[in-house]
CSV table of C-alpha atoms and ligand atoms in Angstrom, one decimal:
chain,number,residue,atom,x,y,z
A,1,UNK,CA,220.1,8.5,140.5
A,2,UNK,CA,221.7,6.1,137.7
A,3,UNK,CA,220.3,6.0,134.5
A,4,UNK,CA,219.1,2.9,133.0
A,5,UNK,CA,221.1,2.8,130.3
A,6,UNK,CA,224.7,4.2,129.3
A,7,UNK,CA,226.0,5.1,126.0
A,8,UNK,CA,228.8,3.2,124.2
A,9,UNK,CA,232.0,5.0,124.5
A,10,UNK,CA,235.5,4.0,125.2
A,11,UNK,CA,236.8,7.2,125.1
A,12,UNK,CA,235.7,8.8,128.2
A,13,UNK,CA,235.6,12.6,128.5
A,14,UNK,CA,237.7,12.9,131.4
A,15,UNK,CA,239.3,11.6,134.6
A,16,UNK,CA,237.4,13.5,136.9
A,17,UNK,CA,236.5,11.4,140.1
A,18,UNK,CA,232.7,11.3,140.2
A,19,UNK,CA,230.4,13.4,143.1
A,20,UNK,CA,231.2,12.2,146.4
A,21,UNK,CA,228.5,11.9,148.8
A,22,UNK,CA,229.1,10.3,152.3
A,23,UNK,CA,232.6,9.2,151.9
A,24,UNK,CA,235.6,11.0,152.6
A,25,UNK,CA,237.7,11.3,148.9
A,26,UNK,CA,241.1,11.5,148.5
A,27,UNK,CA,242.0,14.7,147.2
A,28,UNK,CA,239.9,16.1,144.1
A,29,UNK,CA,241.0,18.1,140.7
A,30,UNK,CA,242.1,21.5,140.7
A,31,UNK,CA,241.7,22.1,137.2
A,32,UNK,CA,242.8,25.1,135.6
A,33,UNK,CA,240.0,25.3,133.2
A,34,UNK,CA,238.0,28.1,135.1
A,35,UNK,CA,240.8,30.2,135.0
A,36,UNK,CA,241.2,29.9,131.3
A,37,UNK,CA,237.6,30.3,130.7
A,38,UNK,CA,237.6,33.5,132.5
A,39,UNK,CA,240.5,35.0,130.6
A,40,UNK,CA,239.0,34.1,127.3
A,41,UNK,CA,235.6,35.5,128.5
A,42,UNK,CA,237.3,38.7,129.6
A,43,UNK,CA,239.2,38.8,126.1
A,44,UNK,CA,235.7,38.3,124.6
A,45,UNK,CA,234.3,41.3,126.0
A,46,UNK,CA,237.5,43.5,125.4
A,47,UNK,CA,237.4,42.4,121.6
A,48,UNK,CA,233.7,43.2,121.2
A,49,UNK,CA,234.2,46.6,122.9
A,50,UNK,CA,237.3,47.4,120.7
A,51,UNK,CA,237.1,48.0,117.0
A,52,UNK,CA,239.0,47.4,114.7
A,53,UNK,CA,241.2,45.1,116.7
A,54,UNK,CA,243.2,43.8,113.2
A,55,UNK,CA,244.8,47.2,113.4
A,56,UNK,CA,246.6,46.0,116.4
A,57,UNK,CA,248.8,43.4,115.4
A,58,UNK,CA,250.1,42.2,118.9
A,59,UNK,CA,246.7,42.1,120.5
A,60,UNK,CA,245.2,40.4,117.3
A,61,UNK,CA,247.6,37.4,117.9
A,62,UNK,CA,247.2,37.3,121.6
A,63,UNK,CA,243.4,37.1,121.0
A,64,UNK,CA,243.9,34.6,118.6
A,65,UNK,CA,246.1,32.4,120.9
A,66,UNK,CA,244.1,33.3,123.5
A,67,UNK,CA,240.7,31.7,121.5
A,68,UNK,CA,242.2,28.9,119.9
A,69,UNK,CA,243.3,27.9,123.6
A,70,UNK,CA,239.8,28.2,124.7
A,71,UNK,CA,238.6,26.1,121.8
A,72,UNK,CA,240.7,23.4,123.3
A,73,UNK,CA,239.7,23.7,126.7
A,74,UNK,CA,239.2,19.7,127.3
A,75,UNK,CA,243.0,19.3,126.3
A,76,UNK,CA,244.4,21.7,128.6
A,77,UNK,CA,242.2,20.5,131.4
A,78,UNK,CA,243.4,17.0,130.7
A,79,UNK,CA,246.9,18.2,130.5
A,80,UNK,CA,246.9,19.6,133.9
A,81,UNK,CA,245.1,16.7,135.3
A,82,UNK,CA,247.2,14.3,134.0
A,83,UNK,CA,250.7,15.8,134.3
A,84,UNK,CA,250.8,16.5,130.5
A,85,UNK,CA,250.7,12.5,129.9
A,86,UNK,CA,249.0,10.8,127.3
A,87,UNK,CA,245.8,8.2,128.1
A,88,UNK,CA,247.0,4.7,128.2
A,89,UNK,CA,245.1,2.0,125.8
A,90,UNK,CA,244.8,-1.4,126.9
A,91,UNK,CA,245.9,-2.9,123.5
A,92,UNK,CA,243.6,-6.0,123.4
A,93,UNK,CA,240.3,-4.4,123.6
A,94,UNK,CA,241.3,-0.9,122.7
A,95,UNK,CA,239.9,0.5,126.0
A,96,UNK,CA,241.4,4.2,126.8
A,97,UNK,CA,242.5,4.7,130.4
A,98,UNK,CA,243.3,8.5,131.6
A,99,UNK,CA,246.6,8.8,132.9
A,100,UNK,CA,245.2,10.1,136.3
A,101,UNK,CA,242.0,10.6,138.2
A,102,UNK,CA,242.1,13.6,140.3
A,103,UNK,CA,245.1,15.6,141.0
A,104,UNK,CA,246.8,12.6,142.6
A,105,UNK,CA,245.7,9.4,141.6
A,106,UNK,CA,248.1,8.2,138.6
A,107,UNK,CA,247.4,5.1,136.6
A,108,UNK,CA,249.9,2.3,137.5
A,109,UNK,CA,248.9,-0.5,135.3
A,110,UNK,CA,245.9,-1.6,132.8
A,111,UNK,CA,244.8,-5.2,132.2
A,112,UNK,CA,241.8,-7.4,131.4
A,113,UNK,CA,239.5,-9.4,133.3
A,114,UNK,CA,238.5,-13.0,131.7
A,115,UNK,CA,235.9,-15.5,132.5
A,116,UNK,CA,235.8,-18.9,131.1
A,117,UNK,CA,232.3,-20.0,130.3
A,118,UNK,CA,231.7,-23.9,131.1
A,119,UNK,CA,235.3,-24.4,130.4
A,120,UNK,CA,234.6,-23.8,126.7
A,121,UNK,CA,235.4,-20.6,126.0
A,122,UNK,CA,237.4,-17.5,127.8
A,123,UNK,CA,235.6,-13.9,127.3
A,124,UNK,CA,237.2,-10.8,127.9
A,125,UNK,CA,234.7,-9.3,130.5
A,126,UNK,CA,236.4,-5.7,131.1
A,127,UNK,CA,239.3,-4.2,130.9
A,128,UNK,CA,240.6,-2.3,133.9
A,129,UNK,CA,243.3,0.3,135.2
A,130,UNK,CA,244.6,0.5,138.7
A,131,UNK,CA,245.2,4.1,140.2
A,132,UNK,CA,247.1,5.1,143.1
A,133,UNK,CA,247.1,8.3,145.2
A,134,UNK,CA,251.3,8.7,144.4
A,135,UNK,CA,251.3,11.2,147.6
A,136,UNK,CA,250.0,8.6,150.1
A,137,UNK,CA,252.3,5.9,148.4
A,138,UNK,CA,255.4,8.3,149.2
A,139,UNK,CA,254.2,9.3,152.7
A,140,UNK,CA,253.5,5.8,153.6
A,141,UNK,CA,255.7,3.5,151.7
A,142,UNK,CA,258.9,5.6,150.7
A,143,UNK,CA,260.8,5.0,154.2
A,144,UNK,CA,260.5,1.1,153.7
A,145,UNK,CA,260.8,0.7,150.1
A,146,UNK,CA,262.2,3.9,148.6
A,147,UNK,CA,265.7,2.2,148.4
A,148,UNK,CA,264.6,-0.7,146.2
A,149,UNK,CA,264.6,-1.0,142.3
A,150,UNK,CA,261.6,-1.6,140.3
A,151,UNK,CA,262.7,-5.4,139.5
A,152,UNK,CA,263.5,-5.9,143.4
A,153,UNK,CA,260.1,-4.8,144.3
A,154,UNK,CA,258.4,-7.1,141.8
A,155,UNK,CA,257.2,-9.8,143.7
A,156,UNK,CA,258.1,-8.5,147.0
A,157,UNK,CA,255.0,-9.7,149.4
A,158,UNK,CA,255.3,-7.2,151.9
A,159,UNK,CA,255.3,-4.6,149.5
A,160,UNK,CA,251.9,-5.5,148.1
A,161,UNK,CA,250.5,-6.3,151.9
A,162,UNK,CA,251.8,-2.8,152.7
A,163,UNK,CA,249.8,-1.5,150.0
A,164,UNK,CA,246.6,-3.1,150.6
A,165,UNK,CA,246.6,-2.8,154.3
A,166,UNK,CA,247.6,0.8,154.8
A,167,UNK,CA,245.1,4.1,154.1
A,168,UNK,CA,246.2,4.6,150.3
A,169,UNK,CA,243.8,6.2,148.1
A,170,UNK,CA,243.4,3.3,145.1
A,171,UNK,CA,240.9,3.4,142.2
A,172,UNK,CA,240.1,0.1,139.7
A,173,UNK,CA,238.4,1.6,136.8
A,174,UNK,CA,236.4,-1.0,135.0
A,175,UNK,CA,235.6,-0.6,131.4
A,176,UNK,CA,232.9,-3.2,130.2
A,177,UNK,CA,234.0,-5.1,126.9
A,178,UNK,CA,231.6,-7.8,127.0
A,179,UNK,CA,228.4,-6.6,125.3
A,180,UNK,CA,225.8,-9.3,127.2
A,181,UNK,CA,226.3,-8.6,130.7
A,182,UNK,CA,223.5,-9.1,133.0
A,183,UNK,CA,223.4,-7.9,136.4
A,184,UNK,CA,222.3,-11.4,137.6
A,185,UNK,CA,225.7,-13.0,135.9
A,186,UNK,CA,227.7,-9.8,137.5
A,187,UNK,CA,226.2,-10.9,141.0
A,188,UNK,CA,226.9,-14.4,140.6
A,189,UNK,CA,230.4,-13.5,139.1
A,190,UNK,CA,231.6,-11.4,142.5
A,191,UNK,CA,229.8,-13.7,144.6
A,192,UNK,CA,232.5,-16.3,143.7
A,193,UNK,CA,235.3,-14.1,142.9
A,194,UNK,CA,234.8,-11.1,146.0
A,195,UNK,CA,233.3,-14.2,148.2
A,196,UNK,CA,236.2,-16.1,147.9
A,197,UNK,CA,238.7,-13.4,149.0
A,198,UNK,CA,236.2,-12.5,151.9
A,199,UNK,CA,236.6,-16.2,153.0
A,200,UNK,CA,240.4,-16.2,152.6
A,201,UNK,CA,241.0,-12.7,154.7
A,202,UNK,CA,237.9,-12.9,157.0
A,203,UNK,CA,237.2,-16.3,157.8
A,204,UNK,CA,233.8,-18.1,157.1
A,205,UNK,CA,231.0,-15.5,158.1
A,206,UNK,CA,230.9,-12.9,155.5
A,207,UNK,CA,227.6,-13.4,153.9
A,208,UNK,CA,226.4,-10.1,155.2
A,209,UNK,CA,229.0,-8.2,154.0
A,210,UNK,CA,228.7,-9.8,150.6
A,211,UNK,CA,225.3,-9.1,151.0
A,212,UNK,CA,225.3,-5.3,151.3
A,213,UNK,CA,227.9,-5.2,148.6
A,214,UNK,CA,225.7,-6.8,146.1
A,215,UNK,CA,222.8,-5.2,147.0
A,216,UNK,CA,224.0,-1.9,145.7
A,217,UNK,CA,223.5,-2.9,142.2
A,218,UNK,CA,219.9,-3.0,141.4
A,219,UNK,CA,218.3,-5.4,138.6
A,220,UNK,CA,217.2,-2.5,136.7
A,221,UNK,CA,220.8,-1.2,136.0
A,222,UNK,CA,222.2,-2.1,132.6
A,223,UNK,CA,226.1,-2.2,132.0
A,224,UNK,CA,226.5,-2.5,128.3
A,225,UNK,CA,229.8,-2.3,126.4
A,226,UNK,CA,231.8,0.8,127.0
A,227,UNK,CA,230.2,1.2,130.4
A,228,UNK,CA,233.1,2.7,133.0
A,229,UNK,CA,232.7,1.6,136.8
A,230,UNK,CA,234.9,2.8,139.5
A,231,UNK,CA,235.6,1.0,142.7
A,232,UNK,CA,237.4,3.4,145.0
A,233,UNK,CA,239.3,2.9,148.1
A,234,UNK,CA,238.8,6.2,149.9
A,235,UNK,CA,240.0,7.2,153.5
A,236,UNK,CA,239.6,5.2,156.2
A,237,UNK,CA,238.9,2.2,154.3
A,238,UNK,CA,235.7,3.1,152.4
A,239,UNK,CA,234.9,1.6,149.2
A,240,UNK,CA,232.9,3.5,146.9
A,241,UNK,CA,231.3,2.6,143.8
A,242,UNK,CA,230.1,4.6,140.9
A,243,UNK,CA,228.8,3.6,137.3
A,244,UNK,CA,229.3,6.4,134.7
A,245,UNK,CA,230.1,8.8,137.2
A,246,UNK,CA,227.3,8.2,139.5
A,247,UNK,CA,228.0,7.0,142.8
A,248,UNK,CA,225.7,3.7,143.7
A,249,UNK,CA,226.9,3.3,146.9
A,250,UNK,CA,229.7,3.0,149.8
A,251,UNK,CA,230.5,0.7,152.5
A,252,UNK,CA,233.5,1.2,155.2
A,253,UNK,CA,235.2,-2.4,155.7
A,254,UNK,CA,238.7,-2.7,155.6
A,255,UNK,CA,238.3,-6.4,154.7
A,256,UNK,CA,235.9,-5.7,151.6
A,257,UNK,CA,238.8,-2.7,150.0
A,258,UNK,CA,241.2,-5.6,150.9
A,259,UNK,CA,239.2,-8.3,149.0
A,260,UNK,CA,238.3,-6.2,146.0
A,261,UNK,CA,241.9,-5.1,145.8
A,262,UNK,CA,242.9,-8.7,145.9
A,263,UNK,CA,241.6,-9.5,142.6
A,264,UNK,CA,243.9,-7.2,140.8
A,265,UNK,CA,247.3,-6.8,143.0
A,266,UNK,CA,246.9,-9.9,145.3
A,267,UNK,CA,248.2,-13.5,145.2
A,268,UNK,CA,246.2,-14.6,142.0
A,269,UNK,CA,245.4,-11.5,140.3
A,270,UNK,CA,243.1,-11.8,137.3
A,271,UNK,CA,245.8,-10.3,135.0
A,272,UNK,CA,249.6,-11.1,136.3
A,273,UNK,CA,251.1,-8.8,133.6
A,274,UNK,CA,248.9,-5.6,135.3
A,275,UNK,CA,250.2,-6.6,138.5
A,276,UNK,CA,253.6,-6.4,137.6
A,277,UNK,CA,253.2,-3.2,135.8
A,278,UNK,CA,251.5,-1.7,139.2
A,279,UNK,CA,254.3,-2.9,140.8
A,280,UNK,CA,257.0,-1.4,138.5
A,281,UNK,CA,255.0,2.0,138.4
A,282,UNK,CA,254.9,2.1,142.1
A,283,UNK,CA,258.6,1.8,142.4
A,284,UNK,CA,258.6,4.8,140.0
A,285,UNK,CA,256.7,7.0,142.2
A,286,UNK,CA,258.5,5.8,145.3
A,287,UNK,CA,261.8,7.1,143.8
A,288,UNK,CA,260.7,10.0,142.6
B,301,DAO,O1,226.8,-14.5,129.5
B,301,DAO,O2,226.8,-15.8,131.4
B,301,DAO,C1,227.4,-15.3,130.6
B,301,DAO,C2,228.9,-15.0,130.7
B,301,DAO,C3,228.5,-14.0,132.0
B,301,DAO,C4,230.4,-13.4,132.6
B,301,DAO,C5,230.2,-12.8,133.6
B,301,DAO,C6,231.4,-12.3,134.4
B,301,DAO,C7,231.2,-11.2,135.2
B,301,DAO,C8,232.4,-10.6,136.0
B,301,DAO,C9,231.5,-9.6,136.9
B,301,DAO,C10,231.6,-8.2,136.5
B,301,DAO,C11,231.7,-7.0,136.9
B,301,DAO,C12,231.3,-5.8,136.2
B,302,DAO,O1,235.3,-9.0,138.3
B,302,DAO,O2,234.8,-10.7,139.6
B,302,DAO,C1,234.8,-9.5,139.4
B,302,DAO,C2,234.4,-8.5,140.2
B,302,DAO,C3,234.4,-7.3,140.1
B,302,DAO,C4,233.5,-6.5,141.2
B,302,DAO,C5,232.9,-5.7,140.7
B,302,DAO,C6,231.6,-4.9,141.3
B,302,DAO,C7,231.2,-3.7,140.4
B,302,DAO,C8,229.9,-4.4,139.7
B,302,DAO,C9,229.2,-3.2,139.4
B,302,DAO,C10,227.6,-3.5,138.8
B,302,DAO,C11,227.0,-3.0,138.9
B,302,DAO,C12,225.4,-3.2,138.4
């Protein structure tokens, strides 16, 4: 169940993917924390059975090292998940994004979704980060695009087209910035944004699909500032939505996945700079 109120926090404890239910996830992180914790536990047991430890300087130092490492377990965990990279902060909103989700979805770009209110003012609704599975990218796109530099790939329509069409695991992580979002305004905003894409890519009769998507979001949910929402395209074009790590629904539809991704990396993205960053980053993964 999704709790009704989420705490305010922009610094999320980890980039772990949420629990999976009925969709086939992309690969899940193998975190070394358990092994480190076990080692620290074993050492603690040894330490308590031996005395006085301080008479053995080597052992003493080794224990100090292990205990101080155990104290910084979250750091070890995040380092192993994120290939030692630091989180990225979206500068305007201060929202922080882990550099990886799981062990293979890597952050490719961050940006902002704005919305104009009655043509009078523009509000920042949420910051977002786009993640893509670098193994899928290499497997499915390297042969065709590996020879291009970042600047050559930027703006290449068929590259983005292939990214959207292929079975590549992608997650868009949203961090809510606007403090007064009601579910009603969320629903009507995505009826407009996602609805227009469903029409563009799938033709006229997509009311039922939009309805299935929006009906996942119950009126009682609250998404205050700081809430984290994941929109993930899993294997076989399953769109899985989670709020604060809790899955709220999954729908298998290539058209819906494509329409959602189009908001961020399509022809008229919410944030052009974010899309360019995604293209450049993907080019670097292709060349690795
Ligand atoms: O309070 O009327 C208002 C402004 C609401 C703007 C809503 C934009 C919603 C955008 C979708 C957010 C998805 C999480
Ligand atoms: O920004 O216009 C947009 C569309 C974003 C789609 C976001 C859908 C997820 C909304 C979750 C709401 C949960 C109550």
